Short mmCIF file of C-alpha atoms and ligand atoms in Angstrom, two decimals:
data_model
loop_
_atom_site.label_atom_id
_atom_site.label_comp_id
_atom_site.label_asym_id
_atom_site.label_seq_id
_atom_site.Cartn_x
_atom_site.Cartn_y
_atom_site.Cartn_z
CA UNK L 1 76.14 61.66 188.23
CA UNK L 2 77.94 60.34 190.93
CA UNK L 3 76.81 60.46 194.68
CA UNK L 4 80.27 61.67 196.02
CA UNK L 5 80.12 64.80 194.30
CA UNK L 6 76.74 65.36 194.88
CA UNK L 7 77.14 65.25 198.51
CA UNK L 8 80.38 67.17 198.45
CA UNK L 9 78.35 69.95 196.71
CA UNK L 10 75.64 69.86 199.41
CA UNK L 11 78.28 69.77 202.08
CA UNK L 12 80.18 72.90 200.43
CA UNK L 13 76.78 74.98 199.95
CA UNK L 14 75.96 74.10 203.69
CA UNK L 15 79.61 75.29 204.61
CA UNK L 16 78.88 78.72 202.53
CA UNK L 17 75.81 79.16 204.58
CA UNK L 18 77.47 78.21 208.09
CA UNK L 19 79.63 81.24 207.63
CA UNK L 20 76.25 83.58 207.47
CA UNK L 21 74.76 83.15 210.92
CA UNK L 22 72.67 85.56 210.22
CA UNK L 23 70.91 84.33 207.32
CA UNK L 24 70.57 80.83 209.15
CA UNK L 25 68.90 82.76 212.30
CA UNK L 26 66.31 84.75 209.65
CA UNK L 27 65.48 81.44 207.59
CA UNK L 28 64.54 79.68 211.04
CA UNK L 29 62.99 82.29 213.14
CA UNK L 30 61.02 84.11 210.30
CA UNK L 31 58.41 81.51 209.59
CA UNK L 32 57.63 80.95 213.47
CA UNK L 33 57.63 84.72 214.03
CA UNK L 34 54.75 84.76 211.19
CA UNK L 35 52.82 82.06 212.69
CA UNK L 36 53.08 83.60 216.00
CA UNK L 37 51.86 86.71 214.46
CA UNK L 38 48.84 85.02 212.47
CA UNK L 39 47.85 83.45 215.71
CA UNK L 40 47.32 86.55 217.41
CA UNK L 41 45.77 88.19 214.45
CA UNK L 42 43.28 85.78 214.33
CA UNK L 43 42.85 85.55 218.01
CA UNK L 44 39.01 85.73 217.92
CA UNK L 45 38.83 83.02 215.31
CA UNK L 46 40.60 80.01 216.17
CA UNK L 47 39.32 78.29 213.11
CA UNK L 48 40.72 80.55 210.69
CA UNK L 49 43.91 80.42 212.31
CA UNK L 50 43.96 76.46 211.57
CA UNK L 51 43.50 76.45 208.15
CA UNK L 52 45.31 79.37 207.12
CA UNK L 53 48.30 78.24 209.47
CA UNK L 54 48.46 74.70 208.04
CA UNK L 55 48.57 75.86 204.59
CA UNK L 56 51.29 78.68 205.50
CA UNK L 57 53.45 75.60 206.95
CA UNK L 58 53.69 74.37 203.20
CA UNK L 59 53.96 77.86 201.76
CA UNK L 60 57.00 79.21 203.73
CA UNK L 61 59.48 76.47 202.75
CA UNK L 62 58.41 76.94 199.28
CA UNK L 63 59.17 80.72 199.35
CA UNK L 64 62.35 80.74 201.43
CA UNK L 65 63.94 78.11 199.43
CA UNK L 66 62.82 79.62 196.34
CA UNK L 67 64.55 82.95 197.18
CA UNK L 68 67.50 81.34 198.82
CA UNK L 69 68.24 79.08 195.54
CA UNK L 70 67.89 81.57 193.06
CA UNK L 71 70.17 84.18 194.54
CA UNK L 72 72.91 81.39 195.34
CA UNK L 73 73.00 79.91 191.95
CA UNK L 74 72.89 83.60 190.63
CA UNK L 75 76.00 83.91 192.44
CA UNK L 76 77.46 80.77 191.18
CA UNK L 77 76.79 81.95 187.83
CA UNK L 78 78.33 85.59 187.83
CA UNK L 79 81.16 84.81 190.14
CA UNK L 80 82.71 82.46 187.64
CA UNK L 81 82.91 79.48 189.82
CA UNK L 82 80.06 77.57 187.88
CA UNK L 83 82.32 77.98 184.94
CA UNK L 84 84.96 76.74 186.44
CA UNK L 85 82.96 73.39 187.83
CA UNK L 86 81.47 73.08 184.43
CA UNK L 87 85.03 72.87 183.12
CA UNK L 88 85.75 70.33 185.68
CA UNK L 89 84.56 66.65 185.78
CA UNK L 90 81.12 67.69 187.62
CA UNK L 91 77.78 66.40 186.21
CA UNK L 92 75.04 69.12 185.96
CA UNK L 93 72.91 66.66 187.87
CA UNK L 94 75.56 66.63 190.87
CA UNK L 95 75.42 70.39 191.10
CA UNK L 96 71.89 70.71 191.06
CA UNK L 97 71.42 67.84 193.54
CA UNK L 98 73.73 69.10 195.79
CA UNK L 99 71.83 72.16 196.16
CA UNK L 100 68.54 70.33 196.46
CA UNK L 101 70.17 68.09 199.17
CA UNK L 102 71.64 71.33 201.21
CA UNK L 103 68.67 73.24 200.94
CA UNK L 104 66.43 70.53 201.44
CA UNK L 105 68.23 69.56 204.87
CA UNK L 106 67.48 73.37 205.85
CA UNK L 107 63.95 72.99 204.79
CA UNK L 108 63.36 70.12 207.15
CA UNK L 109 64.97 72.12 210.20
CA UNK L 110 62.98 75.13 209.31
CA UNK L 111 59.75 73.15 208.88
CA UNK L 112 60.45 71.01 212.14
CA UNK L 113 60.71 74.13 214.13
CA UNK L 114 57.60 75.84 212.36
CA UNK L 115 55.62 72.85 212.83
CA UNK L 116 56.62 72.04 216.60
CA UNK L 117 55.68 75.53 217.25
CA UNK L 118 52.13 75.56 215.46
CA UNK L 119 51.42 72.35 216.78
CA UNK L 120 52.20 72.52 220.69
CA UNK L 121 52.68 76.02 221.04
CA UNK L 122 49.94 77.68 219.11
CA UNK L 123 47.56 74.98 219.39
CA UNK L 124 47.01 74.33 215.75
CA UNK L 125 44.83 71.28 215.56
CA UNK L 126 45.72 68.82 212.85
CA UNK L 127 43.67 65.28 212.40
CA UNK L 128 46.46 63.78 210.81
CA UNK L 129 49.82 62.83 211.65
CA UNK L 130 52.33 65.64 212.08
CA UNK L 131 54.90 63.57 210.17
CA UNK L 132 52.76 64.03 207.14
CA UNK L 133 52.95 67.82 207.41
CA UNK L 134 56.61 67.85 207.73
CA UNK L 135 56.75 65.74 204.51
CA UNK L 136 54.75 68.19 202.34
CA UNK L 137 56.88 70.98 203.77
CA UNK L 138 59.93 68.95 202.57
CA UNK L 139 58.19 68.45 199.08
CA UNK L 140 57.26 72.03 199.06
CA UNK L 141 61.03 73.29 200.02
CA UNK L 142 62.18 71.17 196.70
CA UNK L 143 59.74 72.67 194.65
CA UNK L 144 60.88 76.03 195.81
CA UNK L 145 64.78 75.03 195.11
CA UNK L 146 63.52 73.82 191.75
CA UNK L 147 61.71 76.91 190.93
CA UNK L 148 64.65 79.05 192.17
CA UNK L 149 67.47 77.19 189.93
CA UNK L 150 65.14 77.87 187.13
CA UNK L 151 64.50 81.65 187.06
CA UNK L 152 67.98 82.14 188.27
CA UNK L 153 69.15 81.14 184.47
CA UNK L 154 66.80 84.41 183.34
CA UNK L 155 68.15 86.99 185.95
CA UNK L 156 71.45 88.63 185.34
CA UNK L 157 71.97 90.37 188.78
CA UNK L 158 70.51 89.86 192.23
CA UNK L 159 68.15 92.47 191.96
CA UNK L 160 66.31 90.87 188.98
CA UNK L 161 66.45 87.69 191.08
CA UNK L 162 64.49 89.02 193.94
CA UNK L 163 61.89 90.55 191.55
CA UNK L 164 61.14 86.98 190.21
CA UNK L 165 59.79 86.39 193.63
CA UNK L 166 56.45 88.37 193.22
CA UNK L 167 56.31 87.15 189.83
CA UNK L 168 56.45 83.65 190.18
CA UNK L 169 55.08 83.20 193.64
CA UNK L 170 52.82 85.67 194.20
CA UNK L 171 50.12 84.54 191.53
CA UNK L 172 50.30 81.11 192.64
CA UNK L 173 49.91 82.43 196.60
CA UNK L 174 46.66 84.09 195.20
CA UNK L 175 44.84 81.30 193.49
CA UNK L 176 46.21 78.45 195.85
CA UNK L 177 43.04 78.50 198.17
CA UNK L 178 44.90 80.31 201.00
CA UNK L 179 42.43 83.49 200.71
CA UNK L 180 39.59 81.78 199.19
CA UNK L 181 38.52 78.27 198.46
CA UNK L 182 39.33 77.46 195.23
CA UNK L 183 35.96 76.22 193.97
CA UNK L 184 34.62 79.79 194.91
CA UNK L 185 37.11 81.55 192.59
CA UNK L 186 35.78 83.13 188.73
CA UNK L 187 35.97 79.72 186.91
CA UNK L 188 39.07 80.77 184.77
CA UNK L 189 41.03 81.86 187.77
CA UNK L 190 40.02 78.09 189.16
CA UNK L 191 41.01 76.34 186.22
CA UNK L 192 44.35 78.13 186.21
CA UNK L 193 44.73 77.30 189.92
CA UNK L 194 44.98 73.54 188.85
CA UNK L 195 48.07 74.35 186.72
CA UNK L 196 50.15 75.76 189.72
CA UNK L 197 51.89 73.34 191.83
CA UNK L 198 51.40 75.59 195.10
CA UNK L 199 47.42 74.73 194.91
CA UNK L 200 48.34 70.80 195.47
CA UNK L 201 50.93 71.71 198.30
CA UNK L 202 48.16 73.47 199.93
CA UNK L 203 45.50 71.14 199.22
CA UNK L 204 47.49 68.33 200.79
CA UNK L 205 48.10 70.39 204.01
CA UNK L 206 44.15 70.42 203.99
CA UNK L 207 43.82 66.64 203.81
CA UNK L 208 46.25 66.33 206.74
CA UNK L 209 44.31 69.05 208.74
CA UNK L 210 40.89 67.27 208.19
CA UNK L 211 41.40 63.67 207.83
CA UNK L 212 43.25 61.16 210.38
CA UNK L 213 44.44 58.94 207.59
CA UNK L 214 46.52 59.03 204.52
CA UNK L 215 43.78 59.91 201.74
CA UNK L 216 44.11 59.17 197.98
CA UNK L 217 43.59 62.49 197.76
CA UNK L 218 46.69 63.23 200.04
CA UNK L 219 48.38 60.67 197.91
CA UNK L 220 47.64 62.51 194.48
CA UNK L 221 48.70 66.20 195.81
CA UNK L 222 52.02 64.92 197.04
CA UNK L 223 52.57 62.97 193.52
CA UNK L 224 51.77 65.96 191.61
CA UNK L 225 54.15 68.07 193.87
CA UNK L 226 57.15 65.53 193.31
CA UNK L 227 56.34 65.42 189.32
CA UNK L 228 56.39 69.27 189.36
CA UNK L 229 59.46 69.44 191.35
CA UNK L 230 61.42 67.29 189.44
CA UNK L 231 60.11 68.50 186.13
CA UNK L 232 61.19 71.71 187.29
CA UNK L 233 64.52 70.31 188.18
CA UNK L 234 65.02 68.94 184.88
CA UNK L 235 64.36 72.30 183.27
CA UNK L 236 66.81 74.06 185.52
CA UNK L 237 69.32 71.62 184.52
CA UNK L 238 68.83 72.23 180.97
CA UNK L 239 69.56 76.21 181.53
CA UNK L 240 72.99 74.88 182.80
CA UNK L 241 74.99 75.32 179.76
CA UNK L 242 78.97 74.24 179.77
CA UNK L 243 79.62 76.57 176.96
CA UNK L 244 78.59 80.06 177.02
CA UNK L 245 78.74 82.75 174.68
CA UNK O 1 100.97 73.31 160.22
CA UNK O 2 101.35 69.23 161.49
CA UNK O 3 99.42 68.05 164.06
CA UNK O 4 102.49 66.47 166.04
CA UNK O 5 101.57 63.98 168.62
CA UNK O 6 104.09 66.15 170.94
CA UNK O 7 101.44 68.96 170.55
CA UNK O 8 99.13 69.71 173.90
CA UNK O 9 96.77 71.82 171.77
CA UNK O 10 96.37 72.01 167.77
CA UNK O 11 94.25 74.82 166.20
CA UNK O 12 93.50 74.91 162.43
CA UNK O 13 91.21 77.36 161.26
CA UNK O 14 89.86 78.41 164.33
CA UNK O 15 87.17 81.04 164.94
CA UNK O 16 84.82 82.23 167.27
CA UNK O 17 82.11 84.45 167.38
CA UNK O 18 80.74 86.39 170.25
CA UNK O 19 77.75 88.58 170.27
CA UNK O 20 77.55 90.19 166.73
CA UNK O 21 81.39 90.08 166.17
CA UNK O 22 83.96 87.51 165.04
CA UNK O 23 86.47 87.66 167.83
CA UNK O 24 89.17 85.11 166.72
CA UNK O 25 89.80 84.88 162.92
CA UNK O 26 91.05 81.97 161.36
CA UNK O 27 93.67 81.18 163.88
CA UNK O 28 96.43 77.99 163.17
CA UNK O 29 98.92 77.50 165.89
CA UNK O 30 100.37 74.47 167.91
CA UNK O 31 101.35 74.39 171.70
CA UNK O 32 104.00 72.27 172.29
CA UNK O 33 103.92 69.55 175.19
CA UNK O 34 105.92 70.53 178.21
CA UNK O 35 106.69 73.96 177.40
CA UNK O 36 105.38 77.37 178.73
CA UNK O 37 103.46 79.07 176.13
CA UNK O 38 102.97 82.43 176.30
CA UNK O 39 99.67 84.05 175.08
CA UNK O 40 100.27 87.99 174.57
CA UNK O 41 98.38 90.54 173.21
CA UNK O 42 96.61 93.84 174.23
CA UNK O 43 93.34 93.89 176.40
CA UNK O 44 90.45 92.83 174.33
CA UNK O 45 92.18 90.92 171.57
CA UNK O 46 90.88 87.59 172.46
CA UNK O 47 93.12 86.07 174.91
CA UNK O 48 90.37 84.99 177.29
CA UNK O 49 88.33 83.94 174.26
CA UNK O 50 90.73 81.54 173.04
CA UNK O 51 91.61 80.34 176.66
CA UNK O 52 87.76 79.31 177.14
CA UNK O 53 87.64 77.69 173.75
CA UNK O 54 90.60 75.46 174.56
CA UNK O 55 89.00 74.44 177.90
CA UNK O 56 85.60 74.19 176.21
CA UNK O 57 83.50 76.64 178.01
CA UNK O 58 83.47 78.99 174.54
CA UNK O 59 80.13 78.72 172.71
CA UNK O 60 80.40 79.30 168.72
CA UNK O 61 83.60 77.93 167.94
CA UNK O 62 84.46 76.83 164.48
CA UNK O 63 87.58 75.10 162.87
CA UNK O 64 89.50 72.47 164.37
CA UNK O 65 91.01 72.59 167.84
CA UNK O 66 92.49 69.38 169.38
CA UNK O 67 93.34 69.27 172.89
CA UNK O 68 95.66 66.21 173.99
CA UNK O 69 94.45 64.50 170.86
CA UNK O 70 90.70 65.10 171.44
CA UNK O 71 88.40 67.69 170.36
CA UNK O 72 88.40 70.49 172.86
CA UNK O 73 85.77 70.31 175.41
CA UNK O 74 85.53 66.34 175.15
CA UNK O 75 84.38 64.83 178.61
CA UNK O 76 87.58 62.95 179.47
CA UNK O 77 89.60 66.37 179.22
CA UNK O 78 87.80 67.94 182.04
CA UNK O 79 90.18 65.97 184.50
CA UNK O 80 93.07 66.78 182.67
CA UNK O 81 92.97 70.42 182.28
CA UNK O 82 93.66 72.82 184.99
CA UNK O 83 91.81 76.47 184.25
CA UNK O 84 92.51 79.63 186.14
CA UNK O 85 90.10 82.03 184.68
CA UNK O 86 90.72 85.81 184.50
CA UNK O 87 88.75 86.94 187.52
CA UNK O 88 89.34 84.86 190.42
CA UNK O 89 86.44 82.05 190.67
CA UNK O 90 86.62 80.75 193.97
CA UNK O 91 83.67 81.13 196.96
CA UNK O 92 84.25 84.09 198.69
CA UNK O 93 82.29 82.92 201.66
CA UNK O 94 84.53 79.69 202.29
CA UNK O 95 88.26 79.55 203.71
CA UNK O 96 90.76 79.11 201.51
CA UNK O 97 91.38 75.52 202.58
CA UNK O 98 87.38 74.83 202.41
CA UNK O 99 87.52 76.14 198.72
CA UNK O 100 90.46 73.86 197.85
CA UNK O 101 88.80 70.64 199.72
CA UNK O 102 85.58 71.31 197.61
CA UNK O 103 87.28 71.16 194.15
CA UNK O 104 89.74 68.20 195.22
CA UNK O 105 86.41 66.66 195.98
CA UNK O 106 84.91 67.10 192.58
CA UNK O 107 88.32 65.87 191.01
CA UNK O 108 88.95 62.98 192.89
CA UNK O 109 85.58 62.06 194.62
CA UNK O 110 84.92 59.19 197.07
CA UNK O 111 85.88 58.58 200.58
CA UNK O 112 88.59 56.14 199.50
CA UNK O 113 90.49 59.41 197.92
CA UNK O 114 90.19 61.18 201.04
CA UNK O 115 94.28 61.03 202.33
CA UNK O 116 95.23 61.66 198.57
CA UNK O 117 93.05 64.72 198.34
CA UNK O 118 94.46 66.08 201.64
CA UNK O 119 98.31 65.64 200.72
CA UNK O 120 96.89 67.57 197.10
CA UNK O 121 95.32 70.09 199.05
CA UNK O 122 98.31 70.87 201.24
CA UNK O 123 100.61 70.78 198.37
CA UNK O 124 98.82 73.29 196.09
CA UNK O 125 98.46 75.79 199.19
CA UNK O 126 102.03 75.20 199.85
CA UNK O 127 102.85 75.87 196.17
CA UNK O 128 101.15 79.31 195.95
CA UNK O 129 102.53 80.26 199.11
CA UNK O 130 99.34 80.72 201.20
CA UNK O 131 99.79 78.30 204.05
CA UNK O 132 99.70 81.60 206.52
CA UNK O 133 96.27 82.01 204.95
CA UNK O 134 94.76 78.53 204.87
CA UNK O 135 91.85 79.32 207.21
CA UNK O 136 91.53 83.00 205.96
CA UNK O 137 87.87 83.55 204.38
CA UNK O 138 88.55 84.13 200.83
CA UNK O 139 86.68 87.40 200.69
CA UNK O 140 88.84 88.77 203.25
CA UNK O 141 92.07 88.20 201.21
CA UNK O 142 93.84 90.60 198.57
CA UNK O 143 93.33 90.65 195.16
CA UNK O 144 96.70 89.28 194.57
CA UNK O 145 96.06 86.18 197.12
CA UNK O 146 92.67 85.74 195.81
CA UNK O 147 94.17 85.27 192.41
CA UNK O 148 96.57 82.73 194.03
CA UNK O 149 93.58 80.63 195.56
CA UNK O 150 92.13 80.36 192.36
CA UNK O 151 95.78 79.32 190.73
CA UNK O 152 96.14 76.55 193.66
CA UNK O 153 92.47 75.16 192.85
CA UNK O 154 94.07 74.53 189.13
CA UNK O 155 96.93 72.54 190.55
CA UNK O 156 94.82 70.40 192.09
CA UNK O 157 94.90 66.73 190.97
CA UNK O 158 98.37 67.93 188.72
CA UNK O 159 96.54 68.37 185.22
CA UNK O 160 98.58 67.86 181.97
CA UNK O 161 97.65 71.32 180.93
CA UNK O 162 97.58 74.52 182.83
CA UNK O 163 95.50 77.11 180.95
CA UNK O 164 96.39 80.35 182.99
CA UNK O 165 94.36 83.61 182.16
CA UNK O 166 96.89 86.60 183.09
CA UNK O 167 97.96 84.64 186.61
CA UNK O 168 100.25 87.44 187.43
CA UNK O 169 98.20 90.59 186.94
CA UNK O 170 98.20 93.05 189.90
CA UNK O 171 101.08 91.10 191.85
CA UNK O 172 104.12 92.66 193.08
CA UNK O 173 107.19 91.68 191.41
CA UNK O 174 108.89 89.34 194.29
CA UNK O 175 105.46 87.41 193.81
CA UNK O 176 105.55 87.57 190.34
CA UNK O 177 109.05 85.76 190.13
CA UNK O 178 108.14 83.50 192.53
CA UNK O 179 105.19 82.28 190.50
CA UNK O 180 107.05 81.97 187.16
CA UNK O 181 109.49 80.11 189.09
CA UNK O 182 107.04 77.72 190.28
CA UNK O 183 105.47 77.84 186.41
CA UNK O 184 109.11 76.70 185.21
CA UNK O 185 109.22 74.00 187.98
CA UNK O 186 105.83 72.70 186.73
CA UNK O 187 106.76 72.82 183.11
CA UNK O 188 110.07 70.68 184.03
CA UNK O 189 107.94 67.63 185.33
CA UNK O 190 106.26 67.60 181.88
CA UNK O 191 103.20 69.68 182.23
CA UNK O 192 102.08 72.17 179.29
CA UNK O 193 101.28 75.59 180.27
CA UNK O 194 99.34 78.17 178.44
CA UNK O 195 99.39 81.51 180.36
CA UNK O 196 98.03 84.85 178.68
CA UNK O 197 99.16 88.27 179.83
CA UNK O 198 99.22 91.78 178.46
CA UNK O 199 102.55 92.72 179.60
CA UNK O 200 104.88 92.28 177.21
CA UNK O 201 107.74 91.97 179.57
CA UNK O 202 106.44 88.56 180.79
CA UNK O 203 107.21 87.11 177.18
CA UNK O 204 111.27 86.44 177.95
CA UNK O 205 109.96 84.13 180.70
CA UNK O 206 108.05 81.94 178.24
CA UNK O 207 109.52 79.11 175.86
CA UNK O 208 107.31 79.92 173.02
CA UNK O 209 105.16 83.01 172.22
CA UNK O 210 101.71 83.19 170.69
CA UNK O 211 101.30 87.54 169.61
CA UNK O 212 97.58 88.05 169.54
CA UNK O 213 96.05 91.28 168.24
CA UNK O 214 92.39 91.98 167.31
CA UNK O 215 91.84 87.89 166.81
CA UNK O 216 94.85 87.42 164.52
CA UNK O 217 97.95 85.64 165.30
CA UNK O 218 101.03 87.99 164.71
CA UNK O 219 103.46 85.45 165.80
CA UNK O 220 103.73 81.88 166.70
CA UNK O 221 107.48 81.25 168.04
CA UNK O 222 110.30 81.41 170.18
CA UNK O 223 110.81 84.94 172.02
CA UNK O 224 114.35 84.69 170.34
CA UNK O 225 113.07 83.76 167.00
CA UNK O 226 110.68 86.62 166.98
CA UNK O 227 113.52 89.34 168.33
CA UNK O 228 115.68 87.78 165.21
CA UNK O 229 113.06 87.97 162.72
CA UNK O 230 111.92 91.42 163.34
CA UNK O 231 115.47 92.68 164.12
CA UNK O 232 114.32 94.35 167.30
CA UNK O 233 115.62 93.84 170.76
CA UNK O 234 112.41 93.95 173.03
CA UNK O 235 109.01 91.75 172.56
CA UNK O 236 107.23 95.35 172.62
CA UNK O 237 109.16 96.33 169.97
CA UNK O 238 108.81 93.28 168.08
CA UNK O 239 105.02 93.58 168.59
CA UNK O 240 104.73 96.86 167.02
CA UNK O 241 106.79 96.25 164.00
CA UNK O 242 104.57 92.99 163.61
CA UNK O 243 101.52 95.32 163.59
CA UNK O 244 102.94 97.78 161.09
CA UNK O 245 104.16 94.91 158.80
CA UNK O 246 100.74 93.50 158.94
CA UNK O 247 99.12 96.91 158.22
CA UNK O 248 101.15 97.60 154.90
CA UNK O 249 100.37 93.93 154.23
CA UNK O 250 96.40 94.78 154.66
CA UNK O 251 97.09 98.34 152.87
CA UNK O 252 98.76 96.25 149.64
CA UNK O 253 95.78 94.27 149.42
CA UNK O 254 92.94 96.53 149.67
CA UNK O 255 92.81 98.65 146.57
CA UNK O 256 95.02 101.80 146.73
CA UNK O 257 92.21 104.10 146.09
CA UNK O 258 92.22 105.96 149.34
CA UNK O 259 94.99 108.79 149.62
CA UNK O 260 98.01 108.22 151.69
CA UNK O 261 97.74 109.65 154.93
N1 ADP V 301 80.41 87.97 176.82
C1 ADP V 301 81.04 88.76 175.67
N2 ADP V 301 79.77 88.89 174.55
C2 ADP V 301 80.10 89.53 173.32
N3 ADP V 301 81.35 89.94 173.44
C3 ADP V 301 82.35 89.62 174.25
C4 ADP V 301 82.05 88.99 175.61
N4 ADP V 301 82.97 88.95 176.34
C5 ADP V 301 84.15 89.43 175.52
N5 ADP V 301 83.61 89.99 174.37
C6 ADP V 301 84.42 90.71 173.36
O1 ADP V 301 85.46 89.35 172.82
C7 ADP V 301 86.65 90.51 172.45
C8 ADP V 301 87.84 89.80 172.97
O2 ADP V 301 87.55 89.47 174.41
P1 ADP V 301 88.45 88.69 175.35
O3 ADP V 301 88.38 87.49 174.87
O4 ADP V 301 88.02 88.74 176.75
O5 ADP V 301 90.01 89.66 175.61
P2 ADP V 301 91.14 89.67 176.42
O6 ADP V 301 91.24 88.63 177.36
O7 ADP V 301 92.23 89.62 175.26
O8 ADP V 301 91.39 90.91 176.92
C9 ADP V 301 86.51 91.80 173.18
O9 ADP V 301 86.28 92.68 171.89
C10 ADP V 301 85.10 91.87 173.87
O10 ADP V 301 84.39 93.10 173.91
MG1 MG V 302 90.98 88.39 179.00
#
């Protein structure tokens, strides 16, 4: 791997995004609008908004980065630029690292806006440090990028790529503890929920929500999310082949 | 066929399988350095497959295929070959300049090479005559212009071999002539060029020809040599002559049970 090639790739991805202001606006505005909606949907029960809002701060970056990355890499595969890049002296890690870096940067801005709005605009009541919320959001974005990269290898069209969103994200969303505490689920489902990285992301958010200090559970949750993101990135790298049939 | 150090590409017993079919059958040929070799044949005969094998992006390649003395696809070759895919492979949502900037940064990374990259990018854009469109988004260009952006990317870093897959398709005759002039200029500086085309009239502009049909080589010699051997006046006639010749040979090999048609 080569740091200069990785940053050049990240800059290129960001430049592509800059030519698409509508996508940028959607990326940044949609999470804020959803939080706003949620705040007034639970107008009568601010405690529900508190727990769901915090979880959503971690889930938004995962979903948006998943979608953005899977479509972007799929385009790279179908436009022939991937073949060209892999015929050039570019390591697979440079390409994947570049994507992770670029979308990670977008995720930071997205999460910062959403977190700021939730905390200071909508009165989300967080006991821990807001910086920790941001940290988890960023890790979730990396996880989403990794998952998106991975599934793009199995999609041959953008239509298929979008279909992977419900297939990969929805089960995690249902089991992550957002709708019902994981401990109250049917035991088999609860066991499955331990295998999904999103569960740990939401748990981490809850830790920050309810504890003033960094807890050991928070450490464990972030470590699991990081490990999952790295593992999926390595899997994603393995799906990039220099020689194709 | 001997493996001369002067050869840029040497193939012995080269076969490629794509999907269920063997697309290239046991090819033997060599591409000499510093010359323009034309890879000619009808659509679907395996030109792109052969080029992909040479640049190292084709899977299921068997036999021997050496490029600049190394097995095709070796990592050190990646900076020494310029490759233009048949469909332009550039980022539609970047400008011409931004596309070249990025690929130049992949070839010669690092801040210290920034000045060298800038001159290299300017040179490549000028070579394909796109200076006036340097700041246009690639998706707003015509097909021919897009082809030339793709070609400009391959010119970056002055590669020792240029592998060009049908770079002149769909271009107007003036541009086509200009590009061939460019290819000859580049070859005159010692670069090896392998250029494919399904238009036989481009043959006369090449130093050497590889005629390909249904994955087998019909000829590997100079345009004049082919014309003399087949006693024809155009490469198109020569191609037909060679196809007939191959068909007669094949018929002679199989047992003559089938009634003559
Ligand atoms: N991805 C692929 N999978 C299977 N077969 C392919 C693939 N791409 C091309 N082919 C087949 O390989 C043969 C040669 O294709 P190609 O090298 O693209 O020909 P040309 O470039 O001369 O038009 C064709 O018969 C084509 O159908
Ligand atoms: Mg072709």
